[in-house]
mmCIF file of C-alpha atoms in Angstrom:
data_model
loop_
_atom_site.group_PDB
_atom_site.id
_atom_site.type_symbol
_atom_site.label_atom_id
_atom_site.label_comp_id
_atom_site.label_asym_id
_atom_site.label_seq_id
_atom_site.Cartn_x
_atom_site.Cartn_y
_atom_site.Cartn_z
ATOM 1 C CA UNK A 1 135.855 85.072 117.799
ATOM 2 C CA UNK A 2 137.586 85.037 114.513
ATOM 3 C CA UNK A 3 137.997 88.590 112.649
ATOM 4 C CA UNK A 4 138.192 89.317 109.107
ATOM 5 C CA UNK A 5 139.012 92.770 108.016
ATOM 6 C CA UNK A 6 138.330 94.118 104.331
ATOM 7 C CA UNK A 7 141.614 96.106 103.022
ATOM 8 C CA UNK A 8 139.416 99.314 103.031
ATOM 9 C CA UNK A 9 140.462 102.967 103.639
ATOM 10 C CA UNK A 10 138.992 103.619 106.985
ATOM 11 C CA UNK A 11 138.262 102.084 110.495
ATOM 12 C CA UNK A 12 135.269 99.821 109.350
ATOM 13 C CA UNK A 13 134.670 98.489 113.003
ATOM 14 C CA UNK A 14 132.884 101.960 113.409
ATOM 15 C CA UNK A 15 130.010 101.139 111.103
ATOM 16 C CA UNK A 16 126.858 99.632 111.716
ATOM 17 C CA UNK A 17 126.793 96.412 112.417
ATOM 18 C CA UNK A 18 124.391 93.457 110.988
ATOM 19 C CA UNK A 19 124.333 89.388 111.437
ATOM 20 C CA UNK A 20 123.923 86.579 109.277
ATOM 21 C CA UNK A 21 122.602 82.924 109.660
ATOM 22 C CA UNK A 22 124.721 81.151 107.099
ATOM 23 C CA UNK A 23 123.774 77.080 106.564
ATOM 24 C CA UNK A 24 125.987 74.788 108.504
ATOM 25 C CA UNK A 25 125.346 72.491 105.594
ATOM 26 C CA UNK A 26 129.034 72.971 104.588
ATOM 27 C CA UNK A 27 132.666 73.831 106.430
ATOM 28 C CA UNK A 28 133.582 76.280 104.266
ATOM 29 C CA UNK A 29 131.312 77.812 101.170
ATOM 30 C CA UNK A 30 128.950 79.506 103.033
ATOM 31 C CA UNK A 31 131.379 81.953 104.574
ATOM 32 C CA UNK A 32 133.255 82.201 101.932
ATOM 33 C CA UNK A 33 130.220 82.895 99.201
ATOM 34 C CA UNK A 34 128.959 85.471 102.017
ATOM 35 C CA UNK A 35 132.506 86.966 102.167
ATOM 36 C CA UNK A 36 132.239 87.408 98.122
ATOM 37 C CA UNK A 37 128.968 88.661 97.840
ATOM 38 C CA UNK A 38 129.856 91.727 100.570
ATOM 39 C CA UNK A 39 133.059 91.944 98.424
ATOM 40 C CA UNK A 40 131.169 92.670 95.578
ATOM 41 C CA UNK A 41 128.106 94.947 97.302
ATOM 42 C CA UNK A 42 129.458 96.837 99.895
ATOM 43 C CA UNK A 43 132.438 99.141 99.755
ATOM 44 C CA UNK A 44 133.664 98.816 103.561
ATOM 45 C CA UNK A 45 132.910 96.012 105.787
ATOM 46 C CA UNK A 46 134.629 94.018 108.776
ATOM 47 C CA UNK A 47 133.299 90.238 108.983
ATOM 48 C CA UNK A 48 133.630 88.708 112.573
ATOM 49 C CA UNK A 49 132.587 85.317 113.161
ATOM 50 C CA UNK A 50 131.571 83.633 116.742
ATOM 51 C CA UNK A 51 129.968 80.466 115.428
ATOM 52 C CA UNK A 52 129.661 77.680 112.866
ATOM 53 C CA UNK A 53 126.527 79.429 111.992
ATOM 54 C CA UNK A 54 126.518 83.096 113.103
ATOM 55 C CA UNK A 55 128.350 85.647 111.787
ATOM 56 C CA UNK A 56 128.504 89.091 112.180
ATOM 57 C CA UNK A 57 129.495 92.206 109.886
ATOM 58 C CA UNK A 58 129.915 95.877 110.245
ATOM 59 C CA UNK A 59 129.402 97.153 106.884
ATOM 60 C CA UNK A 60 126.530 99.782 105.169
ATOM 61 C CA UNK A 61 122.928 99.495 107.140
ATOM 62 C CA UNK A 62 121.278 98.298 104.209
ATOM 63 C CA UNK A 63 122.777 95.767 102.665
ATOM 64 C CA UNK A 64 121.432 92.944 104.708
ATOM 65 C CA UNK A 65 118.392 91.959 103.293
ATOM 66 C CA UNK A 66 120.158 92.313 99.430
ATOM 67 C CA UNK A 67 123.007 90.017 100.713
ATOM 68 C CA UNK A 68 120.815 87.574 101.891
ATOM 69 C CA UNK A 69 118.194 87.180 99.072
ATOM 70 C CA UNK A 70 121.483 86.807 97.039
ATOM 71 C CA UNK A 71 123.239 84.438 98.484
ATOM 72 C CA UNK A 72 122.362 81.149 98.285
ATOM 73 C CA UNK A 73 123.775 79.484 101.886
ATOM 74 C CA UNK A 74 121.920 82.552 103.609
ATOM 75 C CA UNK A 75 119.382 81.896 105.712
ATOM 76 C CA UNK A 76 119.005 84.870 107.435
ATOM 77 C CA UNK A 77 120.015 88.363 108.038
ATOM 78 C CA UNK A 78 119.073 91.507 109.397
ATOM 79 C CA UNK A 79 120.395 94.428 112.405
ATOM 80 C CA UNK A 80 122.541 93.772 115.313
ATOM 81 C CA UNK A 81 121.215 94.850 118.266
ATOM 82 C CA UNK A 82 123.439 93.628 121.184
ATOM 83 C CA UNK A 83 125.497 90.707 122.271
ATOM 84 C CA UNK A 84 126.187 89.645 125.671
ATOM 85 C CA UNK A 85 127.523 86.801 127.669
ATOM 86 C CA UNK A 86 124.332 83.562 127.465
ATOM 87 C CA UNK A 87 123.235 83.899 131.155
ATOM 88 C CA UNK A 88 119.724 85.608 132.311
ATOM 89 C CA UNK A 89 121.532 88.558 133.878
ATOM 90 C CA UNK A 90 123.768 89.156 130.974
ATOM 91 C CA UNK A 91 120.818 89.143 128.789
ATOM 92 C CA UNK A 92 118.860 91.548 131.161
ATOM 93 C CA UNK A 93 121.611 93.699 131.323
ATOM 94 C CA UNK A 94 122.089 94.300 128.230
ATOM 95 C CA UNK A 95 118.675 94.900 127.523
ATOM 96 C CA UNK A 96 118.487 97.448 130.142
ATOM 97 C CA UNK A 97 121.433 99.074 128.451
ATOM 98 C CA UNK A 98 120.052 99.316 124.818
ATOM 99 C CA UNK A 99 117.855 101.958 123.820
ATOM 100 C CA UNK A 100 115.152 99.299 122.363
ATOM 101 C CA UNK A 101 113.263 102.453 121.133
ATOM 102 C CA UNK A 102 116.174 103.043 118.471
ATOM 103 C CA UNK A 103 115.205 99.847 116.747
ATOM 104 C CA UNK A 104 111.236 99.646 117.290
ATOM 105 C CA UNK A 105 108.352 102.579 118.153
ATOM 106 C CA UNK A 106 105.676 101.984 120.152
ATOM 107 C CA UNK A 107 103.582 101.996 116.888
ATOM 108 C CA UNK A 108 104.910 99.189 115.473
ATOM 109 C CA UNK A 109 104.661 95.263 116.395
ATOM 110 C CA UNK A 110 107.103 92.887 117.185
ATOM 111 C CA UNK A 111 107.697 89.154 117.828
ATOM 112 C CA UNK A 112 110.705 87.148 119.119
ATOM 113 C CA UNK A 113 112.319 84.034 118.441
ATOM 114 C CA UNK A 114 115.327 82.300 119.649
ATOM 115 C CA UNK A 115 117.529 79.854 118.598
ATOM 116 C CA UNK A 116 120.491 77.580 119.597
ATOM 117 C CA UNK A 117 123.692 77.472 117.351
ATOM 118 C CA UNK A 118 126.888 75.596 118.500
ATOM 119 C CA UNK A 119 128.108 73.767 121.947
ATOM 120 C CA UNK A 120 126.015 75.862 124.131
ATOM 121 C CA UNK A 121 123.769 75.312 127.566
ATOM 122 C CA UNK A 122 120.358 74.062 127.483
ATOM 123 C CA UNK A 123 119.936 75.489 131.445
ATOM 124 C CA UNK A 124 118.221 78.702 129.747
ATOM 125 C CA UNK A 125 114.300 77.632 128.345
ATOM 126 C CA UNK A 126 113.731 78.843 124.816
ATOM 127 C CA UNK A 127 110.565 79.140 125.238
ATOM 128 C CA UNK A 128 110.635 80.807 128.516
ATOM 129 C CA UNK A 129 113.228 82.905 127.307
ATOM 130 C CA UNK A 130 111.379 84.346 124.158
ATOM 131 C CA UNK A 131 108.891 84.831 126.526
ATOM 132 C CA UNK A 132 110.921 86.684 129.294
ATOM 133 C CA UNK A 133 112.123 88.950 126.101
ATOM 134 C CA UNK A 134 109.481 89.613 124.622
ATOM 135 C CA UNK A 135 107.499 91.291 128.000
ATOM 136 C CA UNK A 136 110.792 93.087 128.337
ATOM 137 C CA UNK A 137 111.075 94.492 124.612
ATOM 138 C CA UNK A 138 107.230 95.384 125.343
ATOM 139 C CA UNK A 139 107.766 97.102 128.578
ATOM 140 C CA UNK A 140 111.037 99.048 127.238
ATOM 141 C CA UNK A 141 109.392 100.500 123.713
ATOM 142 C CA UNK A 142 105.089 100.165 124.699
ATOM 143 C CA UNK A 143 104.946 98.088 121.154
ATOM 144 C CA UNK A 144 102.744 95.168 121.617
ATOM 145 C CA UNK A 145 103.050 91.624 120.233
ATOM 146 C CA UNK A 146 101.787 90.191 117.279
ATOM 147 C CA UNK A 147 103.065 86.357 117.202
ATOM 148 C CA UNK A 148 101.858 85.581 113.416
ATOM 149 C CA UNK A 149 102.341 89.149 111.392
ATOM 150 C CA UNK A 150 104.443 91.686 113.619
ATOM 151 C CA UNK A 151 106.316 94.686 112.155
ATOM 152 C CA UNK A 152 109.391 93.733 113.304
ATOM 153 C CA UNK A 153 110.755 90.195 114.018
ATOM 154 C CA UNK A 154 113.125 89.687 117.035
ATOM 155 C CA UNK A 155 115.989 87.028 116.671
ATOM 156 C CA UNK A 156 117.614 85.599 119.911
ATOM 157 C CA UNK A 157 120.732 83.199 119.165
ATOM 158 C CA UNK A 158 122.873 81.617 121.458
ATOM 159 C CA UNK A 159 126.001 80.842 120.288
ATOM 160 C CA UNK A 160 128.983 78.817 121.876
ATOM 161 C CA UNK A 161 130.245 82.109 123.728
ATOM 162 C CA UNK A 162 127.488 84.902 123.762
ATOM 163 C CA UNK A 163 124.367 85.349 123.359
ATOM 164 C CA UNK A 164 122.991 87.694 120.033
ATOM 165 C CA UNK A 165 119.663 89.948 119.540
ATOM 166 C CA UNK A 166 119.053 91.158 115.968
ATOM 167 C CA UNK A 167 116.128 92.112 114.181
ATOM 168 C CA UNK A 168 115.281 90.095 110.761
ATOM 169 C CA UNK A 169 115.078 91.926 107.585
ATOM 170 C CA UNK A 170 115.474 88.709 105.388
ATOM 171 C CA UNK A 171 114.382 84.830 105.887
ATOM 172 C CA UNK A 172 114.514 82.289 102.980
ATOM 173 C CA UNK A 173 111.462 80.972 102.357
ATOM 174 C CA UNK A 174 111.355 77.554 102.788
ATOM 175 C CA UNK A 175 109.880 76.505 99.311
ATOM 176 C CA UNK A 176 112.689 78.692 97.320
ATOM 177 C CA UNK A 177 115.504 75.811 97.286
ATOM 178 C CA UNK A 178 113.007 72.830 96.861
ATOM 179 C CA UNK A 179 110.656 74.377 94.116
ATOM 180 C CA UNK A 180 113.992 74.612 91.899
ATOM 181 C CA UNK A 181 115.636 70.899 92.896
ATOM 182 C CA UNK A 182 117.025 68.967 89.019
ATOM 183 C CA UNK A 183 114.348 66.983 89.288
ATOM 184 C CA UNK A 184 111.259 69.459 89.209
ATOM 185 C CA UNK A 185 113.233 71.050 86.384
ATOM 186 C CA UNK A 186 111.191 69.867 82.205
ATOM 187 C CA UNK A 187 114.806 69.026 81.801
ATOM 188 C CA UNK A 188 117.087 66.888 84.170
ATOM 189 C CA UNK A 189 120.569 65.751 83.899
ATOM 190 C CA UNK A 190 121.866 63.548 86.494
ATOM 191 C CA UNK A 191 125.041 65.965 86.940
ATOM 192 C CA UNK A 192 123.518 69.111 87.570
ATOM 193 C CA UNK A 193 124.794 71.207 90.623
ATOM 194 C CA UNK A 194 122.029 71.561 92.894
ATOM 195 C CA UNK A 195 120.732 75.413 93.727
ATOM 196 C CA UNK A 196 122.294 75.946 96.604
ATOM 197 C CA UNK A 197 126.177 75.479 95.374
ATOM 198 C CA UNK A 198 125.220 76.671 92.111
ATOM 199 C CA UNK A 199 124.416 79.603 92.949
ATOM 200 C CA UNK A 200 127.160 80.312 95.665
ATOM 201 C CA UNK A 201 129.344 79.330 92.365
ATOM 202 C CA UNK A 202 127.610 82.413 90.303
ATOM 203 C CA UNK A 203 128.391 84.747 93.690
ATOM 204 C CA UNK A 204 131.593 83.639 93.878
ATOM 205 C CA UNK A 205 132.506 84.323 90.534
ATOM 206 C CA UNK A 206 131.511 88.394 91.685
ATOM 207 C CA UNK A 207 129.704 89.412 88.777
ATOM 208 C CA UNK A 208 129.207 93.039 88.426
ATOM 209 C CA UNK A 209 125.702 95.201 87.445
ATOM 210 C CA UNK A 210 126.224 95.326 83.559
ATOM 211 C CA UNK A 211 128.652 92.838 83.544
ATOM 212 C CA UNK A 212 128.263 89.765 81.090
ATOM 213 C CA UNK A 213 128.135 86.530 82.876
ATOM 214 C CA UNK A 214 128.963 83.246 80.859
ATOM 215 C CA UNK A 215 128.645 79.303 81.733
ATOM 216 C CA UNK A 216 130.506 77.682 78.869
ATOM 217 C CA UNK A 217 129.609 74.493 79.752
ATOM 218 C CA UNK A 218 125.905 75.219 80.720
ATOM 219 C CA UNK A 219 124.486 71.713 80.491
ATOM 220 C CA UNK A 220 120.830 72.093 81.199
ATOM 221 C CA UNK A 221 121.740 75.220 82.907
ATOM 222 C CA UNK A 222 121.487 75.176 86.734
ATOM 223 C CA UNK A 223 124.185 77.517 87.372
ATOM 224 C CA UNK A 224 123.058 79.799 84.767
ATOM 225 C CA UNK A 225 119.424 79.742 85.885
ATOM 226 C CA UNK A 226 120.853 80.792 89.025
ATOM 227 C CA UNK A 227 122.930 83.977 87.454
ATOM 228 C CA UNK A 228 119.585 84.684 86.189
ATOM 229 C CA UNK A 229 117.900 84.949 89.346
ATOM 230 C CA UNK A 230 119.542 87.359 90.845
ATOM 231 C CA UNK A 231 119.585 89.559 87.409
ATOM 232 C CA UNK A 232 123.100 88.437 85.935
ATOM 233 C CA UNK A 233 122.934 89.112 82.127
ATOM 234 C CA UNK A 234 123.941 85.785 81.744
ATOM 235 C CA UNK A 235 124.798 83.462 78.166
ATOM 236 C CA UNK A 236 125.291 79.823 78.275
ATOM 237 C CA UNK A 237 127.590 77.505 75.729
ATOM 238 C CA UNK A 238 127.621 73.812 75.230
ATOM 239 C CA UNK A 239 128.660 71.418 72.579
ATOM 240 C CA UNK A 240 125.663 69.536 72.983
ATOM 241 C CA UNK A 241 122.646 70.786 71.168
ATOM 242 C CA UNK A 242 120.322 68.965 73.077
ATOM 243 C CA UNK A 243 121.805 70.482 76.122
ATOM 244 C CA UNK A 244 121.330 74.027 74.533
ATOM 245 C CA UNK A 245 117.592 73.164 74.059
ATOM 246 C CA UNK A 246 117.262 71.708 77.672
ATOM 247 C CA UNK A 247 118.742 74.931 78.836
ATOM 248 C CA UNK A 248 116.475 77.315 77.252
ATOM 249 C CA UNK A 249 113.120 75.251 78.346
ATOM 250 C CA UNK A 250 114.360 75.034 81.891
ATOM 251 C CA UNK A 251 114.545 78.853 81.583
ATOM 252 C CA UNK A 252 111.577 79.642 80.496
ATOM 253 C CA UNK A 253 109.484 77.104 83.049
ATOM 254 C CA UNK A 254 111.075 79.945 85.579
ATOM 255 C CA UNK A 255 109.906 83.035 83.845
ATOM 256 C CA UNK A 256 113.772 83.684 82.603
ATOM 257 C CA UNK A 257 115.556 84.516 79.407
ATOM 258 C CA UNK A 258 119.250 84.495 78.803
ATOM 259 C CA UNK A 259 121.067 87.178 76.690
ATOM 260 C CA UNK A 260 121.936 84.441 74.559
ATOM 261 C CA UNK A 261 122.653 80.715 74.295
ATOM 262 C CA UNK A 262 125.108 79.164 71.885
ATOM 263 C CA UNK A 263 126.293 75.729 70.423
ATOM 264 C CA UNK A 264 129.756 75.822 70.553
ATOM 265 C CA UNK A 265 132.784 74.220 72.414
ATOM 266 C CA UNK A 266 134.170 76.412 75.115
ATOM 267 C CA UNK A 267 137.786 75.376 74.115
ATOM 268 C CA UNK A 268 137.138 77.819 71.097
ATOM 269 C CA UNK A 269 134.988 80.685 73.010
ATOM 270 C CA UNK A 270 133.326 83.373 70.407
ATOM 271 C CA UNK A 271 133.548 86.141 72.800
ATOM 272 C CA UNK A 272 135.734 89.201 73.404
ATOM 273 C CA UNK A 273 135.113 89.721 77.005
ATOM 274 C CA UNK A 274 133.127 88.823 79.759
ATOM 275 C CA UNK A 275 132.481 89.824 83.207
ATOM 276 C CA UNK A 276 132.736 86.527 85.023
ATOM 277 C CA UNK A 277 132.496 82.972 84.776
ATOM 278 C CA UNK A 278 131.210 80.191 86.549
ATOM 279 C CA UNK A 279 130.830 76.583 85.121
ATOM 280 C CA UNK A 280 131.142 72.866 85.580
ATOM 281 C CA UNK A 281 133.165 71.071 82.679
ATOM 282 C CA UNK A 282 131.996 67.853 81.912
ATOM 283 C CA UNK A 283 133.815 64.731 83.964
ATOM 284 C CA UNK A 284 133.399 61.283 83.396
ATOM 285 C CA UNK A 285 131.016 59.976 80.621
ATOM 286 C CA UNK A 286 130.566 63.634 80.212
ATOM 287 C CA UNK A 287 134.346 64.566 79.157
ATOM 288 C CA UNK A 288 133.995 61.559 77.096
ATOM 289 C CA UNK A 289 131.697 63.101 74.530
ATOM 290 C CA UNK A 290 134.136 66.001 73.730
ATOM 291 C CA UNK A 291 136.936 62.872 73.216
ATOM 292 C CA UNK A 292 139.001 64.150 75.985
ATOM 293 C CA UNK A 293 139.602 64.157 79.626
ATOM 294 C CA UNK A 294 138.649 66.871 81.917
ATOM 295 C CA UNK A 295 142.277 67.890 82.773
ATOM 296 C CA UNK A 296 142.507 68.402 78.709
ATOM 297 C CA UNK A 297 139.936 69.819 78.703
ATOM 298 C CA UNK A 298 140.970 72.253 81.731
ATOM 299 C CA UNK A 299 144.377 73.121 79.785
ATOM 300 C CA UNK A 300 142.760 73.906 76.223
ATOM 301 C CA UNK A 301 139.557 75.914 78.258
ATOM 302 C CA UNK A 302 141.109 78.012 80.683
ATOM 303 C CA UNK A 303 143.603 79.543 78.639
ATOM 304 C CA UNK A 304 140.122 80.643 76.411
ATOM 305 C CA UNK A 305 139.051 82.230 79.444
ATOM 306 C CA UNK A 306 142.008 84.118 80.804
ATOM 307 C CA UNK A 307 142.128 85.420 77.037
ATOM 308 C CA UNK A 308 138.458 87.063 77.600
ATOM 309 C CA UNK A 309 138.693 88.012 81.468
ATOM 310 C CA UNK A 310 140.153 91.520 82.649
ATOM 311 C CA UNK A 311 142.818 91.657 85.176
ATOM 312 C CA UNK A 312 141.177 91.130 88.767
ATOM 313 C CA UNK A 313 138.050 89.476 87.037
ATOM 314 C CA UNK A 314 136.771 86.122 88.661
ATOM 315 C CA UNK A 315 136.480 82.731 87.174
ATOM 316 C CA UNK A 316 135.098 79.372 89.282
ATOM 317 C CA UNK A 317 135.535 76.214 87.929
ATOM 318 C CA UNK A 318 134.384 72.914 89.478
ATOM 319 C CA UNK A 319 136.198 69.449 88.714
ATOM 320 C CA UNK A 320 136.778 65.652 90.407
ATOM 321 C CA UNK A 321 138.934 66.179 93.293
ATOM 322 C CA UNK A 322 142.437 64.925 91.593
ATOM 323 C CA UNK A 323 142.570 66.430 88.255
ATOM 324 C CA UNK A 324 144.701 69.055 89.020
ATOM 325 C CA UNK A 325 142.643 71.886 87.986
ATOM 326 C CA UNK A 326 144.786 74.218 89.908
ATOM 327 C CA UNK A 327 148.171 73.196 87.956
ATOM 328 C CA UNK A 328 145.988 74.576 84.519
ATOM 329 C CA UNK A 329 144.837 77.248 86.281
ATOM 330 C CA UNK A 330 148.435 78.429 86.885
ATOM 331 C CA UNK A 331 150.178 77.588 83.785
ATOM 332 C CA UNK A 332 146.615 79.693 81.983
ATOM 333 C CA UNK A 333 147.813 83.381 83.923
ATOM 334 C CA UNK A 334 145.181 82.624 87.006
ATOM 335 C CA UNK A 335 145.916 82.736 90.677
ATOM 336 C CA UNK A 336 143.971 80.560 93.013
ATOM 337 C CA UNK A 337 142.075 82.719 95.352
ATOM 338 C CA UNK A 338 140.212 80.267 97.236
ATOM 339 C CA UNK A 339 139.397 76.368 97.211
ATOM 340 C CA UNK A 340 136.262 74.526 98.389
ATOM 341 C CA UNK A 341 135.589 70.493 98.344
ATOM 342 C CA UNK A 342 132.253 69.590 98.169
ATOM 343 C CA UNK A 343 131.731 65.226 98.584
ATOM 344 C CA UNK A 344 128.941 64.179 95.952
ATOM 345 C CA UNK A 345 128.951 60.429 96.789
ATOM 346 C CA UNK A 346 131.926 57.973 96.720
ATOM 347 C CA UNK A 347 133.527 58.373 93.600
ATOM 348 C CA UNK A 348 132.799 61.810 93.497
ATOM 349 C CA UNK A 349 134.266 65.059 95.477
ATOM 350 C CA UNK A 350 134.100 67.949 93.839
ATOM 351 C CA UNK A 351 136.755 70.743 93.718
ATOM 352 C CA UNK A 352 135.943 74.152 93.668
ATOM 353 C CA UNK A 353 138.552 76.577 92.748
ATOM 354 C CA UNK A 354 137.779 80.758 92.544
ATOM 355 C CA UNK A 355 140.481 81.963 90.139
ATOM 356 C CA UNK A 356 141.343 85.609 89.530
ATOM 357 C CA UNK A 357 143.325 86.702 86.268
ATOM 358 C CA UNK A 358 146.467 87.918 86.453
#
């Protein structure tokens, strides 16, 4: 099990504890997005992780189902219950050892699922297992089952090394992620970011309640529609006036409004401060309609940026794998705090650099 500690005052490892179901879609963001967006909600927390998947936190009781509708490699979350070693009399031994009444009355409902994450045994029945747990939860708190609309849902997980019980507080919808794909967007461009990294870009960029948010190279604005979603006062920028325009309609097909959105090139920004930045600079074709290539465009941008970021303030920038972004970013007054790659096709891997100004 790999531990990460938050520098925080106190023992943290004495706080509640809650899990998360994080996509295994990618090595490395959706971890580090999670990390970013406790970073930015919670004032102490301890992450421990047991699986590709899994990962647990000790941190403030109610944060879990705010973390997850956040986050956009989240797929679920909710209260830690117990973990134990994946045999049958591991897993009955620890429920006879936790007071199951804590977490559900007899007045309430419950269900129970499990599922399998990692290298582990297949001896154990899923099926007969949820089964075997659910007569047990029953027995132990007198709540009764309700397989379609229960009170509480149960979540069983093996994992590689243990075996987890939680209780779900949030579950992404399935429709959430495909209902905002480029493509079902009134305006498409081929390079938009799809949701998912998008939005782990806007989270982690950390922007603050009443902070400004700004994409200066909004495009059509996927990342910004995603700053918008989870109530960043957000204003996008691009040089292209048709971009502007696809920007604001894409908005408005989701029921969203930016502070502001302006015509302009982001290697001349019209602002005195912002709160955070995320943004893709155009690559390509793209960099070729500002008559420049993205690492020129990287030097003259990001020294923009630094010029309207606080000390300790966040800026994430993606760019082709290769251009050196991170060279700019330290000859602009940024450190590089973390670095994802994301592969696009075979031309293509994206870098994604989280930069903090110093």
């Amino acid at each position: 099990m790999v531990e990460i500690l938050a520098s925080r005052p106190r023992d943290v490892r004495s706080l509640p504890e809650l899990f998360f179901v994080i996509s295994g879609e990618h090595p490395t963001l959706p971890l580090g997005e999670l990390t970013a967006v406790l970073e930015a909600s919670a004032t102490q927390f301890a992450i421990k992780t047991d699986a590709f998947k899994y990962v647990e936190v000790n941190t403030q009781s109610d944060v879990a189902f705010e973390v997850g509708k956040r986050s956009g490699y989240t797929d679920e979350a909710g209260v830690h219950v117990f973990t134990c070693e994946p045999t049958l009399d591991g897993i009955g031994r620890a429920v006879n050892e936790t007071g199951l009444s804590e977490f559900l009355s007899k007045e309430e409902s419950f269900n129970i699922r499990v599922a399998r994450y990692g290298g582990v045994t297949k001896e154990i029945s899923r099926v007969g297992l949820e089964a075997i747990l659910g007569d047990r939860i029953a027995r132990e708190t007198s709540a009764k089952v309700n397989l379609t609309s229960p009170d509480k849902r149960f979540r069983g997980i093996f994992t590689g090394s243990s075996f987890h019980l939680g209780i779900i507080e949030y579950q992404r919808p399935k429709a959430s992620i495909a209902n905002r794909r480029p493509r079902k967007r009134p305006s498409f461009h081929p390079s938009t970011m799809v949701p998912k990294l998008a939005r782990s870009m806007v989270n982690l960029s950390q922007p603050r309640p009443g902070d400004l948010f700004l994409d200066p190279f909004c495009g059509v604005g996927g990342i910004l529609l995603e700053a918008c979603l989870i109530g960043c006062s957000g204003v996008g920028m691009d040089a292209l006036p048709r971009m502007v325009r696809g920007t604001r309609r894409n908005l408005a097909h989701f029921g969203l409004a930016s502070l502001g959105l302006v015509e302009g090139d982001a290697r001349k920004l019209p602002f005195r401060e912002v709160g955070a930045i995320a943004t893709d600079p155009p690559y390509g074709t793209g960099a070729s309609t500002l008559k420049s290539t993205t690492r020129k465009i990287l030097d003259e941008f990001l020294p923009q940026a630094r010029s309207i970021l606080a000390i300790g303030r966040r800026l994430v920038v993606a760019s082709p794998l290769g251009t050196a972004a991170s060279q700019s970013a330290d000859d602009s007054g940024f450190k590089v705090l973390d670095r994802h790659l994301v592969y696009v096709h075979r031309s293509l891997t994206r870098e994604i650099l989280v930069l903090g100004a110093v």
